[in-house]
């Protein structure tokens, strides 16, 4: 009888250990994915990057006008900072001289699609067509385009998968400057630097033609640099090898 009781106790403990591991595995799956961009079965854009380096990325959405974009480029050059510009295919064709400057001065150039329409509302084939047209236009300017930002930040599984199949990393943001609200340069600076997501690996969203961006940029760059961060293009921030994502779209090196 004692032998059977001992065997029963061992079986019970084994079952409890298995249950613990199973529950722990399920909890872990809620926080991390095992491969690529998928988290809990949902495709995620890159919103920030896990890195030991004190690096951040400024990203500018550039879809309308050119009045302030040239000045933004002047400021970046003067402050020794490089950034990533997301442009529409139509803007690219209308402003080849600014595209040339972005390329020559070491900035990344990504796409917002053809004309800044919400691609998450289009069919898979329509999404693919826009991305291919954007990439074709970039090649005409000698640009190997690899980053896509979904207009308005809207995305779905189809859009991210299609972008990946067409050779694009889908890149959103972790810090939104809210510059489009036109609250003033000081508000923009505080919104960025006081964000809980401000730190290594952050991707900051700005609009190059927003009213306050030009006025805030010089001080914003200097404050970021004063805190010890180096501003780099997205191409130098992201992980290209094996990586996984967490539920906030943070790209983490290695597979789980």
PDB file of N, CA, C and O in Angstrom, residues 62 69 73 85 87-88 91-105 107 109-110 137-138 141 143 145:
ATOM      1  N   UNK A  62       6.072  62.959 -44.447  1.00  0.00           N
ATOM      2  CA  UNK A  62       6.186  64.041 -45.428  1.00  0.00           C
ATOM      3  C   UNK A  62       5.288  63.719 -46.614  1.00  0.00           C
ATOM      4  O   UNK A  62       5.669  62.959 -47.500  1.00  0.00           O
ATOM      5  N   UNK A  69      10.109  71.471 -45.139  1.00  0.00           N
ATOM      6  CA  UNK A  69      10.949  70.273 -45.191  1.00  0.00           C
ATOM      7  C   UNK A  69      12.406  70.603 -45.469  1.00  0.00           C
ATOM      8  O   UNK A  69      13.320  70.007 -44.886  1.00  0.00           O
ATOM      9  N   UNK A  73      15.676  69.746 -43.068  1.00  0.00           N
ATOM     10  CA  UNK A  73      16.928  69.143 -43.514  1.00  0.00           C
ATOM     11  C   UNK A  73      18.125  70.005 -43.121  1.00  0.00           C
ATOM     12  O   UNK A  73      19.174  69.486 -42.714  1.00  0.00           O
ATOM     13  N   UNK A  85      12.666  59.727 -43.228  1.00  0.00           N
ATOM     14  CA  UNK A  85      11.529  60.426 -43.818  1.00  0.00           C
ATOM     15  C   UNK A  85      10.615  59.417 -44.499  1.00  0.00           C
ATOM     16  O   UNK A  85      11.067  58.607 -45.314  1.00  0.00           O
ATOM     17  N   UNK A  87       7.669  59.273 -47.065  1.00  0.00           N
ATOM     18  CA  UNK A  87       7.067  60.129 -48.094  1.00  0.00           C
ATOM     19  C   UNK A  87       6.063  59.337 -48.923  1.00  0.00           C
ATOM     20  O   UNK A  87       6.131  58.114 -48.997  1.00  0.00           O
ATOM     21  N   UNK A  88       5.140  60.052 -49.541  1.00  0.00           N
ATOM     22  CA  UNK A  88       4.248  59.397 -50.494  1.00  0.00           C
ATOM     23  C   UNK A  88       4.921  59.355 -51.856  1.00  0.00           C
ATOM     24  O   UNK A  88       5.832  60.152 -52.136  1.00  0.00           O
ATOM     25  N   UNK A  91       4.472  62.698 -53.545  1.00  0.00           N
ATOM     26  CA  UNK A  91       5.355  63.752 -53.029  1.00  0.00           C
ATOM     27  C   UNK A  91       6.771  63.549 -53.554  1.00  0.00           C
ATOM     28  O   UNK A  91       7.451  64.502 -53.916  1.00  0.00           O
ATOM     29  N   UNK A  92       7.199  62.326 -53.609  1.00  0.00           N
ATOM     30  CA  UNK A  92       8.537  62.020 -54.112  1.00  0.00           C
ATOM     31  C   UNK A  92       8.720  62.530 -55.545  1.00  0.00           C
ATOM     32  O   UNK A  92       9.742  63.153 -55.868  1.00  0.00           O
ATOM     33  N   UNK A  93       7.735  62.289 -56.366  1.00  0.00           N
ATOM     34  CA  UNK A  93       7.842  62.714 -57.769  1.00  0.00           C
ATOM     35  C   UNK A  93       7.750  64.235 -57.916  1.00  0.00           C
ATOM     36  O   UNK A  93       8.324  64.809 -58.847  1.00  0.00           O
ATOM     37  N   UNK A  94       7.040  64.886 -57.008  1.00  0.00           N
ATOM     38  CA  UNK A  94       6.888  66.343 -57.084  1.00  0.00           C
ATOM     39  C   UNK A  94       8.070  67.105 -56.507  1.00  0.00           C
ATOM     40  O   UNK A  94       8.237  68.297 -56.789  1.00  0.00           O
ATOM     41  N   UNK A  95       8.902  66.420 -55.680  1.00  0.00           N
ATOM     42  CA  UNK A  95      10.011  67.120 -55.022  1.00  0.00           C
ATOM     43  C   UNK A  95      11.309  66.325 -55.118  1.00  0.00           C
ATOM     44  O   UNK A  95      11.926  65.984 -54.102  1.00  0.00           O
ATOM     45  N   UNK A  96      11.769  66.072 -56.330  1.00  0.00           N
ATOM     46  CA  UNK A  96      12.989  65.266 -56.514  1.00  0.00           C
ATOM     47  C   UNK A  96      14.225  65.898 -55.898  1.00  0.00           C
ATOM     48  O   UNK A  96      15.136  65.193 -55.461  1.00  0.00           O
ATOM     49  N   UNK A  97      14.266  67.240 -55.837  1.00  0.00           N
ATOM     50  CA  UNK A  97      15.447  67.901 -55.271  1.00  0.00           C
ATOM     51  C   UNK A  97      15.559  67.640 -53.763  1.00  0.00           C
ATOM     52  O   UNK A  97      16.665  67.487 -53.234  1.00  0.00           O
ATOM     53  N   UNK A  98      14.428  67.572 -53.064  1.00  0.00           N
ATOM     54  CA  UNK A  98      14.455  67.286 -51.633  1.00  0.00           C
ATOM     55  C   UNK A  98      14.745  65.809 -51.372  1.00  0.00           C
ATOM     56  O   UNK A  98      15.438  65.465 -50.410  1.00  0.00           O
ATOM     57  N   UNK A  99      14.238  64.955 -52.241  1.00  0.00           N
ATOM     58  CA  UNK A  99      14.558  63.524 -52.141  1.00  0.00           C
ATOM     59  C   UNK A  99      16.065  63.326 -52.306  1.00  0.00           C
ATOM     60  O   UNK A  99      16.696  62.554 -51.569  1.00  0.00           O
ATOM     61  N   UNK A 100      16.644  64.039 -53.258  1.00  0.00           N
ATOM     62  CA  UNK A 100      18.091  63.934 -53.491  1.00  0.00           C
ATOM     63  C   UNK A 100      18.870  64.378 -52.258  1.00  0.00           C
ATOM     64  O   UNK A 100      19.867  63.750 -51.873  1.00  0.00           O
ATOM     65  N   UNK A 101      18.405  65.452 -51.618  1.00  0.00           N
ATOM     66  CA  UNK A 101      19.076  65.929 -50.401  1.00  0.00           C
ATOM     67  C   UNK A 101      18.985  64.892 -49.280  1.00  0.00           C
ATOM     68  O   UNK A 101      19.972  64.624 -48.590  1.00  0.00           O
ATOM     69  N   UNK A 102      17.808  64.330 -49.095  1.00  0.00           N
ATOM     70  CA  UNK A 102      17.631  63.315 -48.043  1.00  0.00           C
ATOM     71  C   UNK A 102      18.618  62.172 -48.245  1.00  0.00           C
ATOM     72  O   UNK A 102      19.272  61.717 -47.302  1.00  0.00           O
ATOM     73  N   UNK A 103      18.710  61.737 -49.474  1.00  0.00           N
ATOM     74  CA  UNK A 103      19.602  60.616 -49.792  1.00  0.00           C
ATOM     75  C   UNK A 103      21.060  61.003 -49.583  1.00  0.00           C
ATOM     76  O   UNK A 103      21.824  60.270 -48.929  1.00  0.00           O
ATOM     77  N   UNK A 104      21.472  62.145 -50.088  1.00  0.00           N
ATOM     78  CA  UNK A 104      22.866  62.576 -50.021  1.00  0.00           C
ATOM     79  C   UNK A 104      23.320  62.853 -48.587  1.00  0.00           C
ATOM     80  O   UNK A 104      24.490  62.658 -48.250  1.00  0.00           O
ATOM     81  N   UNK A 105      22.385  63.287 -47.732  1.00  0.00           N
ATOM     82  CA  UNK A 105      22.743  63.676 -46.368  1.00  0.00           C
ATOM     83  C   UNK A 105      22.561  62.543 -45.357  1.00  0.00           C
ATOM     84  O   UNK A 105      22.641  62.767 -44.148  1.00  0.00           O
ATOM     85  N   UNK A 107      19.972  60.305 -44.752  1.00  0.00           N
ATOM     86  CA  UNK A 107      18.701  59.989 -44.126  1.00  0.00           C
ATOM     87  C   UNK A 107      18.053  58.777 -44.812  1.00  0.00           C
ATOM     88  O   UNK A 107      18.268  58.532 -45.997  1.00  0.00           O
ATOM     89  N   UNK A 109      14.814  56.923 -46.407  1.00  0.00           N
ATOM     90  CA  UNK A 109      13.581  57.340 -47.079  1.00  0.00           C
ATOM     91  C   UNK A 109      12.668  56.135 -47.162  1.00  0.00           C
ATOM     92  O   UNK A 109      12.976  55.136 -47.814  1.00  0.00           O
ATOM     93  N   UNK A 110      11.546  56.225 -46.462  1.00  0.00           N
ATOM     94  CA  UNK A 110      10.544  55.169 -46.484  1.00  0.00           C
ATOM     95  C   UNK A 110       9.292  55.667 -47.159  1.00  0.00           C
ATOM     96  O   UNK A 110       9.225  56.809 -47.618  1.00  0.00           O
ATOM     97  N   UNK A 137       9.027  53.741 -57.844  1.00  0.00           N
ATOM     98  CA  UNK A 137       9.399  55.153 -57.899  1.00  0.00           C
ATOM     99  C   UNK A 137      10.715  55.393 -57.169  1.00  0.00           C
ATOM    100  O   UNK A 137      11.568  56.151 -57.639  1.00  0.00           O
ATOM    101  N   UNK A 138      10.893  54.728 -56.032  1.00  0.00           N
ATOM    102  CA  UNK A 138      12.130  54.890 -55.268  1.00  0.00           C
ATOM    103  C   UNK A 138      13.332  54.412 -56.063  1.00  0.00           C
ATOM    104  O   UNK A 138      14.388  55.061 -56.076  1.00  0.00           O
ATOM    105  N   UNK A 141      14.905  56.777 -58.362  1.00  0.00           N
ATOM    106  CA  UNK A 141      15.760  57.783 -57.732  1.00  0.00           C
ATOM    107  C   UNK A 141      16.983  57.141 -57.078  1.00  0.00           C
ATOM    108  O   UNK A 141      17.699  57.797 -56.304  1.00  0.00           O
ATOM    109  N   UNK A 143      17.010  54.684 -54.890  1.00  0.00           N
ATOM    110  CA  UNK A 143      16.773  54.400 -53.474  1.00  0.00           C
ATOM    111  C   UNK A 143      16.257  52.979 -53.316  1.00  0.00           C
ATOM    112  O   UNK A 143      15.277  52.586 -53.956  1.00  0.00           O
ATOM    113  N   UNK A 145      14.271  51.150 -51.161  1.00  0.00           N
ATOM    114  CA  UNK A 145      13.329  51.457 -50.081  1.00  0.00           C
ATOM    115  C   UNK A 145      12.939  50.189 -49.325  1.00  0.00           C
ATOM    116  O   UNK A 145      12.554  49.195 -49.921  1.00  0.00           O
TER     117      UNK A 145
END
